[in-house]
């Protein structure tokens, strides 16, 4: 697998995916009341939490075992048999608790919840199969089409008065398209399930479950706690800020998807040097994006929320900056955490997750009650900084992890130069409209890239290799 080309394909698709979603959220927040949009975010939170027992870490285990190249058909058949049981149990439980769920969330959508969960789990499972075949780049158009279908249907139905239900229907249809396409692209035959393969899968998945729980809790815990302690308006504002900061993780998530199966294959071949150099380069590349993004958020947080989503979302300006700092830690975690799991030590990654989630569970409600919903962002940022420290220590046990300190220092220099130019421009041209905002952001990107290109270490380590990949 060509890591550079595959990562570029995933990055382009995920960038388009993110902007489609970003545009959809902008439309929904301007069309529907904030308390109605919060119902959609709660739906996503619930379906995300339900996917944990429905999957039990099986997708990650399936990708890991397939990437090792041992008995692929039997591995896939065993994973699907296991998954069918867990998914059926969760769906029956949701249907049985339907009235309680509908009462808690304020809208009757149990049927859509079950349909969305089934479609999502089948689609994600077959995407994991394609990735386990070391064909990560082939999943890029599948994920993009899924998002385009969802947004197209959702916007159409919302514009015709379907409200939040229209968004949920679009979600179900998009996930169904994802499953059908991934299934058709899968090259691994479904073999006969075996107890031996199920045990092998479960040996990995039991720890992957903890990681999945941590990821879901990390993504949705703050929203749920804010929903319990504050109003729906704060839920929507926090989630909008969260979605904006997720744009920073496009690169790290794209690299994460590609290096997991490749490091797994190299680990089975004892290619330690290739693993070490790949991890070091990946860390340097992802921080090239997250460092200037934090500086930009500190300058334009209020304008981004106001001009894109509406003045009622400006209350999350401080939250946006804090979460952008947290995403800097998370972009690093994406590389280090997936490397630990690819080395077949998901237990260590799980330990770090348990500690950080525990810290977040305790700190988030306390800080929300004492300083407001900004406290949720502070709790999350602190917890995942601890996670980064722990995972670094664990990974260092198996490979020599070299953190690119000087490279990141140069990123900071280029980011400060960008900030100086932007602050000067703001004094002359105030940000009073969306066009001005976008123009100044584009200018900031150009200044950052120009200064970075003038720094030999950054040019040789990041920019030149990136241009080489783009040229193909």
Short mmCIF file of C-alpha atoms in Angstrom, two decimals:
data_model
loop_
_atom_site.label_atom_id
_atom_site.label_comp_id
_atom_site.label_asym_id
_atom_site.label_seq_id
_atom_site.Cartn_x
_atom_site.Cartn_y
_atom_site.Cartn_z
CA UNK A 1 0.00 0.00 0.00
CA UNK A 2 1.30 3.47 -0.96
CA UNK A 3 0.76 5.33 2.32
CA UNK A 4 1.19 8.77 0.79
CA UNK A 5 -1.27 8.32 -2.08
CA UNK A 6 -3.77 6.44 0.05
CA UNK A 7 -3.65 9.09 2.76
CA UNK A 8 -4.14 11.82 0.17
CA UNK A 9 -7.24 10.08 -1.21
CA UNK A 10 -8.72 9.72 2.26
CA UNK A 11 -7.81 13.30 3.19
CA UNK A 12 -9.42 14.78 0.07
CA UNK A 13 -12.57 12.72 0.57
CA UNK A 14 -12.77 13.50 4.27
CA UNK A 15 -12.18 17.19 3.67
CA UNK A 16 -15.04 17.27 1.17
CA UNK A 17 -17.05 15.17 3.60
CA UNK A 18 -16.43 17.62 6.43
CA UNK A 19 -17.36 20.68 4.39
CA UNK A 20 -20.56 19.02 3.20
CA UNK A 21 -21.43 18.28 6.81
CA UNK A 22 -20.35 21.76 7.89
CA UNK A 23 -22.66 23.29 5.27
CA UNK A 24 -25.51 21.04 6.33
CA UNK A 25 -25.13 21.97 10.00
CA UNK A 26 -25.09 25.64 9.01
CA UNK A 27 -28.34 25.16 7.09
CA UNK A 28 -30.01 23.20 9.90
CA UNK A 29 -29.03 25.72 12.60
CA UNK A 30 -30.43 28.57 10.51
CA UNK A 31 -33.61 26.73 9.51
CA UNK A 32 -34.62 24.96 12.72
CA UNK A 33 -34.79 26.21 16.33
CA UNK A 34 -31.74 25.44 18.44
CA UNK A 35 -33.70 23.12 20.74
CA UNK A 36 -34.80 21.06 17.71
CA UNK A 37 -31.27 20.82 16.33
CA UNK A 38 -30.18 19.54 19.73
CA UNK A 39 -32.51 16.54 19.23
CA UNK A 40 -30.46 15.58 16.18
CA UNK A 41 -27.21 15.85 18.12
CA UNK A 42 -28.70 13.72 20.89
CA UNK A 43 -29.75 11.14 18.28
CA UNK A 44 -26.16 10.96 17.04
CA UNK A 45 -24.92 10.70 20.62
CA UNK A 46 -27.31 7.84 21.38
CA UNK A 47 -26.57 5.91 18.20
CA UNK A 48 -22.88 6.37 18.92
CA UNK A 49 -23.25 4.96 22.42
CA UNK A 50 -25.40 2.05 21.22
CA UNK A 51 -22.77 1.10 18.67
CA UNK A 52 -20.43 0.15 21.52
CA UNK A 53 -22.36 -2.94 22.72
CA UNK A 54 -23.51 -3.63 19.15
CA UNK A 55 -19.91 -3.89 17.97
CA UNK A 56 -17.92 -4.86 21.09
CA UNK A 57 -14.71 -3.78 19.35
CA UNK A 58 -15.19 -6.29 16.53
CA UNK A 59 -14.54 -3.84 13.69
CA UNK A 60 -11.09 -2.96 14.99
CA UNK A 61 -10.29 -6.62 15.67
CA UNK A 62 -11.46 -7.61 12.19
CA UNK A 63 -9.25 -4.98 10.54
CA UNK A 64 -6.27 -6.03 12.67
CA UNK A 65 -6.56 -9.76 11.94
CA UNK A 66 -7.25 -9.29 8.22
CA UNK A 67 -4.20 -7.03 7.90
CA UNK A 68 -2.06 -9.84 9.34
CA UNK A 69 -3.08 -11.99 6.34
CA UNK A 70 -4.05 -15.18 8.20
CA UNK A 71 -7.25 -17.08 7.15
CA UNK A 72 -9.18 -13.99 5.93
CA UNK A 73 -12.39 -15.77 4.90
CA UNK A 74 -12.72 -17.63 8.17
CA UNK A 75 -11.92 -14.43 10.07
CA UNK A 76 -14.66 -12.47 8.28
CA UNK A 77 -17.26 -15.21 8.73
CA UNK A 78 -16.49 -15.46 12.45
CA UNK A 79 -16.68 -11.69 12.91
CA UNK A 80 -20.05 -11.45 11.11
CA UNK A 81 -21.50 -14.32 13.18
CA UNK A 82 -20.40 -12.64 16.40
CA UNK A 83 -21.67 -9.27 15.22
CA UNK A 84 -25.10 -10.62 14.25
CA UNK A 85 -25.72 -11.73 17.83
CA UNK A 86 -24.60 -8.52 19.55
CA UNK A 87 -26.46 -6.29 17.08
CA UNK A 88 -29.68 -8.28 17.47
CA UNK A 89 -29.52 -8.05 21.26
CA UNK A 90 -29.04 -4.27 21.20
CA UNK A 91 -31.85 -3.72 18.69
CA UNK A 92 -34.31 -5.78 20.74
CA UNK A 93 -33.36 -3.80 23.86
CA UNK A 94 -33.88 -0.48 22.07
CA UNK A 95 -37.32 -1.52 20.81
CA UNK A 96 -38.29 -2.68 24.30
CA UNK A 97 -37.17 0.63 25.83
CA UNK A 98 -38.65 2.67 22.98
CA UNK A 99 -41.22 4.64 25.03
CA UNK A 100 -38.58 5.61 27.61
CA UNK A 101 -36.15 6.76 24.91
CA UNK A 102 -38.82 8.75 23.10
CA UNK A 103 -39.89 10.42 26.33
CA UNK A 104 -36.33 11.35 27.28
CA UNK A 105 -35.47 12.85 23.89
CA UNK A 106 -38.85 14.39 23.20
CA UNK A 107 -39.57 12.83 19.80
CA UNK A 108 -40.83 9.46 18.51
CA UNK A 109 -37.97 8.01 16.50
CA UNK A 110 -37.19 4.55 17.92
CA UNK A 111 -37.70 2.91 14.53
CA UNK A 112 -35.27 5.31 12.87
CA UNK A 113 -32.79 4.74 15.69
CA UNK A 114 -32.81 0.97 15.13
CA UNK A 115 -32.64 1.30 11.35
CA UNK A 116 -29.77 3.77 11.61
CA UNK A 117 -27.86 1.55 14.01
CA UNK A 118 -28.17 -1.55 11.81
CA UNK A 119 -27.18 0.30 8.63
CA UNK A 120 -24.29 2.03 10.38
CA UNK A 121 -22.84 -1.14 11.89
CA UNK A 122 -23.05 -3.13 8.65
CA UNK A 123 -21.48 -0.30 6.68
CA UNK A 124 -18.67 0.28 9.13
CA UNK A 125 -17.93 -3.43 9.38
CA UNK A 126 -17.41 -3.77 5.65
CA UNK A 127 -15.34 -0.60 5.54
CA UNK A 128 -13.09 -2.26 8.13
CA UNK A 129 -12.83 -5.31 5.86
CA UNK A 130 -11.64 -3.19 2.92
CA UNK A 131 -9.11 -1.42 5.17
CA UNK A 132 -7.90 -4.76 6.52
CA UNK A 133 -7.19 -5.74 2.91
CA UNK A 134 -4.72 -2.80 2.87
CA UNK A 135 -7.01 -0.86 0.51
CA UNK A 136 -7.75 2.09 2.76
CA UNK A 137 -7.82 4.54 -0.15
CA UNK A 138 -10.74 2.64 -1.71
CA UNK A 139 -12.94 3.55 1.25
CA UNK A 140 -12.58 7.29 0.61
CA UNK A 141 -15.27 7.69 -2.09
CA UNK A 142 -17.63 5.39 -0.17
CA UNK A 143 -17.60 7.62 2.91
CA UNK A 144 -17.97 10.76 0.80
CA UNK A 145 -20.98 9.46 -1.13
CA UNK A 146 -22.61 8.37 2.13
CA UNK A 147 -22.36 11.90 3.49
CA UNK A 148 -23.56 13.51 0.23
CA UNK A 149 -26.60 11.21 0.10
CA UNK A 150 -27.44 11.94 3.72
CA UNK A 151 -27.15 15.71 3.36
CA UNK A 152 -29.02 15.78 0.04
CA UNK A 153 -31.99 13.87 1.43
CA UNK A 154 -31.93 15.70 4.78
CA UNK A 155 -31.86 19.18 3.26
CA UNK A 156 -34.64 18.27 0.83
CA UNK A 157 -36.90 16.91 3.57
CA UNK A 158 -36.17 19.74 6.00
CA UNK A 159 -36.97 22.30 3.32
CA UNK A 160 -40.33 20.57 2.84
CA UNK A 161 -41.24 20.75 6.51
CA UNK A 162 -40.14 17.36 7.79
CA UNK A 163 -38.02 18.94 10.52
CA UNK A 164 -35.56 16.82 12.48
CA UNK A 165 -37.19 13.60 11.25
CA UNK A 166 -36.03 14.45 7.74
CA UNK A 167 -32.42 14.67 8.97
CA UNK A 168 -32.68 11.25 10.59
CA UNK A 169 -34.17 9.65 7.47
CA UNK A 170 -31.29 11.04 5.43
CA UNK A 171 -28.84 9.55 7.94
CA UNK A 172 -30.38 6.07 7.60
CA UNK A 173 -30.40 6.16 3.79
CA UNK A 174 -26.80 7.41 3.64
CA UNK A 175 -25.57 4.61 5.91
CA UNK A 176 -27.45 2.05 3.80
CA UNK A 177 -25.72 3.28 0.65
CA UNK A 178 -22.38 3.04 2.47
CA UNK A 179 -23.00 -0.59 3.40
CA UNK A 180 -24.07 -1.65 -0.10
CA UNK A 181 -21.04 -0.03 -1.76
CA UNK A 182 -18.54 -1.37 0.80
CA UNK A 183 -20.03 -4.86 0.48
CA UNK A 184 -19.60 -4.79 -3.30
CA UNK A 185 -15.97 -3.63 -2.95
CA UNK A 186 -15.02 -6.34 -0.47
CA UNK A 187 -12.66 -9.01 -1.89
CA UNK A 188 -12.62 -11.31 1.14
CA UNK A 189 -15.08 -14.22 0.92
CA UNK A 190 -17.28 -15.06 3.89
CA UNK A 191 -15.83 -18.26 5.30
CA UNK A 192 -17.20 -20.65 7.86
CA UNK A 193 -17.08 -19.27 11.42
CA UNK A 194 -14.79 -21.04 13.87
CA UNK A 195 -14.38 -20.93 17.62
CA UNK A 196 -10.63 -20.43 17.22
CA UNK A 197 -11.05 -17.33 15.08
CA UNK A 198 -13.73 -15.90 17.37
CA UNK A 199 -11.33 -16.29 20.29
CA UNK A 200 -8.57 -14.57 18.33
CA UNK A 201 -10.88 -11.71 17.40
CA UNK A 202 -12.20 -11.37 20.93
CA UNK A 203 -8.66 -11.29 22.37
CA UNK A 204 -8.23 -7.99 20.54
CA UNK A 205 -11.81 -6.70 20.58
CA UNK A 206 -12.27 -6.84 24.35
CA UNK A 207 -9.66 -4.10 24.68
CA UNK A 208 -10.81 -2.35 21.51
CA UNK A 209 -14.21 -2.10 23.19
CA UNK A 210 -12.67 -0.01 25.95
CA UNK A 211 -11.05 2.20 23.34
CA UNK A 212 -14.39 2.53 21.52
CA UNK A 213 -16.14 3.39 24.75
CA UNK A 214 -13.52 6.03 25.43
CA UNK A 215 -13.90 7.45 21.94
CA UNK A 216 -17.68 7.63 22.18
CA UNK A 217 -17.59 9.05 25.68
CA UNK A 218 -14.96 11.53 24.52
CA UNK A 219 -17.20 12.60 21.64
CA UNK A 220 -20.58 12.71 23.34
CA UNK A 221 -20.19 12.81 27.12
CA UNK A 222 -19.98 16.59 27.33
CA UNK A 223 -23.13 16.97 25.21
CA UNK A 224 -25.07 14.56 27.42
CA UNK A 225 -23.91 16.24 30.67
CA UNK A 226 -24.65 19.73 29.33
CA UNK A 227 -28.07 18.48 28.23
CA UNK A 228 -28.77 17.27 31.77
CA UNK A 229 -27.44 20.33 33.60
CA UNK A 230 -28.17 23.17 31.16
CA UNK A 231 -30.62 24.00 28.37
CA UNK A 232 -30.82 22.68 24.81
CA UNK A 233 -29.39 25.96 23.53
CA UNK A 234 -26.10 25.23 25.28
CA UNK A 235 -26.12 21.70 23.84
CA UNK A 236 -26.39 23.06 20.30
CA UNK A 237 -23.78 25.78 20.88
CA UNK A 238 -21.26 23.34 22.36
CA UNK A 239 -21.80 20.76 19.63
CA UNK A 240 -21.43 23.36 16.88
CA UNK A 241 -18.10 24.46 18.40
CA UNK A 242 -17.08 20.82 18.63
CA UNK A 243 -17.92 20.18 14.97
CA UNK A 244 -15.87 23.20 13.88
CA UNK A 245 -12.79 21.95 15.73
CA UNK A 246 -13.15 18.48 14.21
CA UNK A 247 -11.97 19.98 10.92
CA UNK A 248 -8.46 20.05 12.43
CA UNK A 249 -8.49 16.26 12.79
CA UNK A 250 -9.08 15.58 9.10
CA UNK A 251 -5.38 15.01 8.45
CA UNK A 252 -4.64 13.00 11.61
CA UNK A 253 -7.68 10.76 11.09
CA UNK A 254 -6.71 10.16 7.47
CA UNK A 255 -3.19 9.16 8.48
CA UNK A 256 -4.51 7.06 11.37
CA UNK A 257 -6.72 5.01 9.05
CA UNK A 258 -3.82 4.28 6.73
CA UNK A 259 -1.01 3.50 9.15
CA UNK A 260 -2.99 1.07 11.35
CA UNK A 261 -3.16 -1.84 8.89
CA UNK A 262 0.28 -1.03 7.49
CA UNK A 263 2.01 -0.97 10.89
CA UNK A 264 0.14 -4.17 11.74
CA UNK A 265 1.57 -5.84 8.64
CA UNK A 266 5.07 -4.49 9.36
CA UNK A 267 4.81 -5.72 12.95
CA UNK A 268 4.07 -9.24 11.70
CA UNK A 269 7.19 -8.91 9.51
CA UNK A 270 9.33 -7.42 12.36
CA UNK A 271 10.06 -4.24 10.36
CA UNK A 272 10.70 -2.07 13.42
CA UNK A 273 12.70 0.66 11.67
CA UNK A 274 9.93 1.31 9.16
CA UNK A 275 7.42 1.56 12.00
CA UNK A 276 9.55 4.06 13.93
CA UNK A 277 10.20 6.34 10.97
CA UNK A 278 6.53 6.29 9.94
CA UNK A 279 5.28 7.23 13.42
CA UNK A 280 7.78 10.08 13.76
CA UNK A 281 6.92 11.51 10.34
CA UNK A 282 3.20 11.18 11.01
CA UNK A 283 3.41 13.10 14.29
CA UNK A 284 5.34 15.92 12.63
CA UNK A 285 2.82 16.15 9.79
CA UNK A 286 -0.36 16.27 11.89
CA UNK A 287 0.98 19.01 14.18
CA UNK A 288 1.77 21.11 11.11
CA UNK A 289 -2.00 21.65 10.84
CA UNK A 290 -3.17 21.69 14.46
CA UNK A 291 -0.71 24.32 15.77
CA UNK A 292 -1.75 27.16 13.39
CA UNK A 293 -5.41 26.13 13.73
CA UNK A 294 -5.23 26.88 17.46
CA UNK A 295 -3.81 30.35 16.76
CA UNK A 296 -6.48 31.03 14.16
CA UNK A 297 -9.25 29.95 16.51
CA UNK A 298 -8.02 32.37 19.17
CA UNK A 299 -8.34 35.21 16.65
CA UNK A 300 -11.59 34.36 14.86
CA UNK A 301 -13.69 32.18 17.19
CA UNK A 302 -16.46 34.72 17.72
CA UNK A 303 -16.71 35.65 14.04
CA UNK A 304 -16.81 32.02 12.88
CA UNK A 305 -19.69 31.14 15.19
CA UNK A 306 -21.65 34.32 14.53
CA UNK A 307 -21.31 34.53 10.74
CA UNK A 308 -21.69 30.83 9.97
CA UNK A 309 -24.27 29.74 12.53
CA UNK A 310 -25.91 32.83 14.01
CA UNK A 311 -25.42 35.23 16.94
CA UNK A 312 -26.99 32.82 19.43
CA UNK A 313 -23.95 30.52 19.03
CA UNK A 314 -21.39 33.16 20.04
CA UNK A 315 -21.75 31.96 23.64
CA UNK A 316 -19.43 29.09 22.63
CA UNK A 317 -16.52 31.32 21.54
CA UNK A 318 -14.31 30.44 24.51
CA UNK A 319 -15.36 26.81 24.20
CA UNK A 320 -14.20 26.81 20.58
CA UNK A 321 -10.71 28.00 21.53
CA UNK A 322 -10.38 25.48 24.36
CA UNK A 323 -11.58 22.63 22.17
CA UNK A 324 -9.13 23.64 19.45
CA UNK A 325 -6.31 23.27 21.98
CA UNK A 326 -7.72 19.91 22.95
CA UNK A 327 -7.73 18.83 19.28
CA UNK A 328 -3.99 19.53 19.18
CA UNK A 329 -3.53 16.82 21.80
CA UNK A 330 -6.01 14.60 20.01
CA UNK A 331 -4.25 14.83 16.64
CA UNK A 332 -1.12 13.53 18.38
CA UNK A 333 -3.15 10.86 20.18
CA UNK A 334 -4.58 9.63 16.88
CA UNK A 335 -1.11 8.63 15.69
CA UNK A 336 0.29 7.27 18.93
CA UNK A 337 -2.85 5.40 19.99
CA UNK A 338 -3.40 3.64 16.67
CA UNK A 339 0.28 2.65 16.61
CA UNK A 340 -0.04 0.93 19.99
CA UNK A 341 -3.09 -1.00 18.83
CA UNK A 342 -1.41 -1.93 15.52
CA UNK A 343 1.44 -3.45 17.56
CA UNK A 344 -1.21 -5.77 19.06
CA UNK A 345 -1.24 -4.09 22.48
CA UNK A 346 -4.76 -2.67 22.66
CA UNK A 347 -4.70 -3.36 26.39
CA UNK A 348 -2.27 -0.48 26.95
CA UNK A 349 -4.30 1.94 24.87
CA UNK A 350 -7.35 0.83 26.85
CA UNK A 351 -5.64 1.65 30.16
CA UNK A 352 -4.94 5.20 29.00
CA UNK A 353 -8.55 5.56 27.86
CA UNK A 354 -9.94 4.38 31.22
CA UNK A 355 -7.85 6.92 33.12
CA UNK A 356 -8.70 9.85 30.84
CA UNK A 357 -12.41 9.04 30.67
CA UNK A 358 -12.52 8.70 34.44
CA UNK A 359 -10.93 12.13 34.84
CA UNK A 360 -13.37 13.61 32.36
CA UNK A 361 -16.42 12.04 34.02
CA UNK A 362 -15.47 13.55 37.36
CA UNK A 363 -14.20 16.93 36.20
CA UNK A 364 -16.80 17.79 33.55
CA UNK A 365 -19.93 18.11 35.76
CA UNK A 366 -17.94 19.81 38.53
CA UNK A 367 -16.51 22.43 36.19
CA UNK A 368 -19.83 22.96 34.41
CA UNK A 369 -21.52 23.70 37.73
CA UNK A 370 -18.75 26.02 38.91
CA UNK A 371 -17.68 28.00 35.81
CA UNK A 372 -20.31 27.20 33.17
CA UNK A 373 -20.30 25.07 30.07
CA UNK A 374 -16.75 26.20 29.26
CA UNK A 375 -15.82 23.82 32.08
CA UNK A 376 -16.81 20.84 29.93
CA UNK A 377 -14.22 21.83 27.33
CA UNK A 378 -11.55 22.36 30.00
CA UNK A 379 -12.25 18.95 31.51
CA UNK A 380 -12.04 17.25 28.13
CA UNK A 381 -8.81 19.04 27.19
CA UNK A 382 -7.13 18.15 30.48
CA UNK A 383 -8.22 14.52 30.33
CA UNK A 384 -6.89 13.98 26.83
CA UNK A 385 -3.61 15.69 27.63
CA UNK A 386 -3.14 13.04 30.32
CA UNK A 387 -4.10 10.43 27.72
CA UNK A 388 -1.37 11.72 25.39
CA UNK A 389 1.27 11.45 28.12
CA UNK A 390 0.26 7.89 29.01
CA UNK A 391 0.15 6.63 25.43
CA UNK A 392 3.54 8.15 24.70
CA UNK A 393 5.01 6.26 27.64
CA UNK A 394 3.41 2.98 26.52
CA UNK A 395 4.51 3.26 22.89
CA UNK A 396 8.08 3.99 23.97
CA UNK A 397 8.26 0.48 25.41
CA UNK A 398 8.21 -1.09 21.95
CA UNK A 399 9.69 1.44 19.53
CA UNK A 400 11.94 4.46 19.76
CA UNK A 401 9.54 7.40 19.65
CA UNK A 402 11.22 10.64 18.60
CA UNK A 403 9.06 13.72 19.13
CA UNK A 404 9.94 16.44 16.57
CA UNK A 405 10.47 19.25 19.10
CA UNK A 406 12.37 21.58 16.78
CA UNK A 407 9.91 21.05 13.97
CA UNK A 408 6.97 21.95 16.20
CA UNK A 409 8.89 25.00 17.43
CA UNK A 410 9.15 26.21 13.85
CA UNK A 411 5.41 25.62 13.43
CA UNK A 412 4.88 27.96 16.38
CA UNK A 413 7.13 30.61 14.80
CA UNK A 414 5.23 30.45 11.50
CA UNK A 415 1.90 30.55 13.35
CA UNK A 416 2.91 33.65 15.32
CA UNK A 417 3.99 35.35 12.09
CA UNK A 418 0.58 34.52 10.65
CA UNK A 419 -1.12 35.90 13.76
CA UNK A 420 0.81 39.16 13.52
CA UNK A 421 -0.28 39.71 9.92
CA UNK A 422 -3.91 38.85 10.64
CA UNK A 423 -4.17 41.09 13.71
CA UNK A 424 -2.74 43.97 11.70
CA UNK A 425 -5.19 43.35 8.86
CA UNK A 426 -8.12 43.26 11.29
CA UNK A 427 -7.28 46.77 12.42
CA UNK A 428 -7.62 48.04 8.86
CA UNK A 429 -10.40 45.74 7.60
CA UNK A 430 -12.80 44.69 10.40
CA UNK A 431 -14.55 41.34 9.97
CA UNK A 432 -18.10 42.48 9.23
CA UNK A 433 -19.17 39.74 6.82
CA UNK A 434 -18.61 36.17 5.74
CA UNK A 435 -16.63 37.14 2.63
CA UNK A 436 -14.17 39.22 4.67
CA UNK A 437 -13.79 36.39 7.18
CA UNK A 438 -13.03 33.81 4.50
CA UNK A 439 -10.62 36.19 2.76
CA UNK A 440 -8.67 36.81 5.97
CA UNK A 441 -8.56 33.10 6.80
CA UNK A 442 -7.25 32.37 3.29
CA UNK A 443 -4.64 35.09 3.73
CA UNK A 444 -3.59 33.54 7.04
CA UNK A 445 -3.16 30.13 5.39
CA UNK A 446 -1.02 31.67 2.65
CA UNK A 447 1.18 33.52 5.16
CA UNK A 448 1.66 30.37 7.25
CA UNK A 449 2.58 28.28 4.21
CA UNK A 450 4.95 30.96 2.89
CA UNK A 451 6.79 31.32 6.19
CA UNK A 452 6.92 27.54 6.61
CA UNK A 453 8.34 27.12 3.10
CA UNK A 454 11.09 29.58 4.00
CA UNK A 455 12.18 27.40 6.96
CA UNK A 456 14.47 24.62 5.63
CA UNK A 457 13.54 22.04 8.28
CA UNK A 458 9.79 22.46 7.68
CA UNK A 459 10.19 22.64 3.92
CA UNK A 460 12.21 19.43 3.75
CA UNK A 461 10.18 17.46 6.32
CA UNK A 462 6.60 18.42 5.44
CA UNK A 463 6.06 20.67 2.44
CA UNK A 464 8.34 18.99 -0.11
CA UNK A 465 7.11 15.43 0.68
CA UNK A 466 3.52 16.68 0.60
CA UNK A 467 4.00 18.27 -2.82
CA UNK A 468 5.62 15.08 -4.08
CA UNK A 469 2.57 13.05 -3.05
CA UNK A 470 0.18 15.53 -4.66
CA UNK A 471 2.14 15.40 -7.93
CA UNK A 472 1.83 11.63 -7.79
#
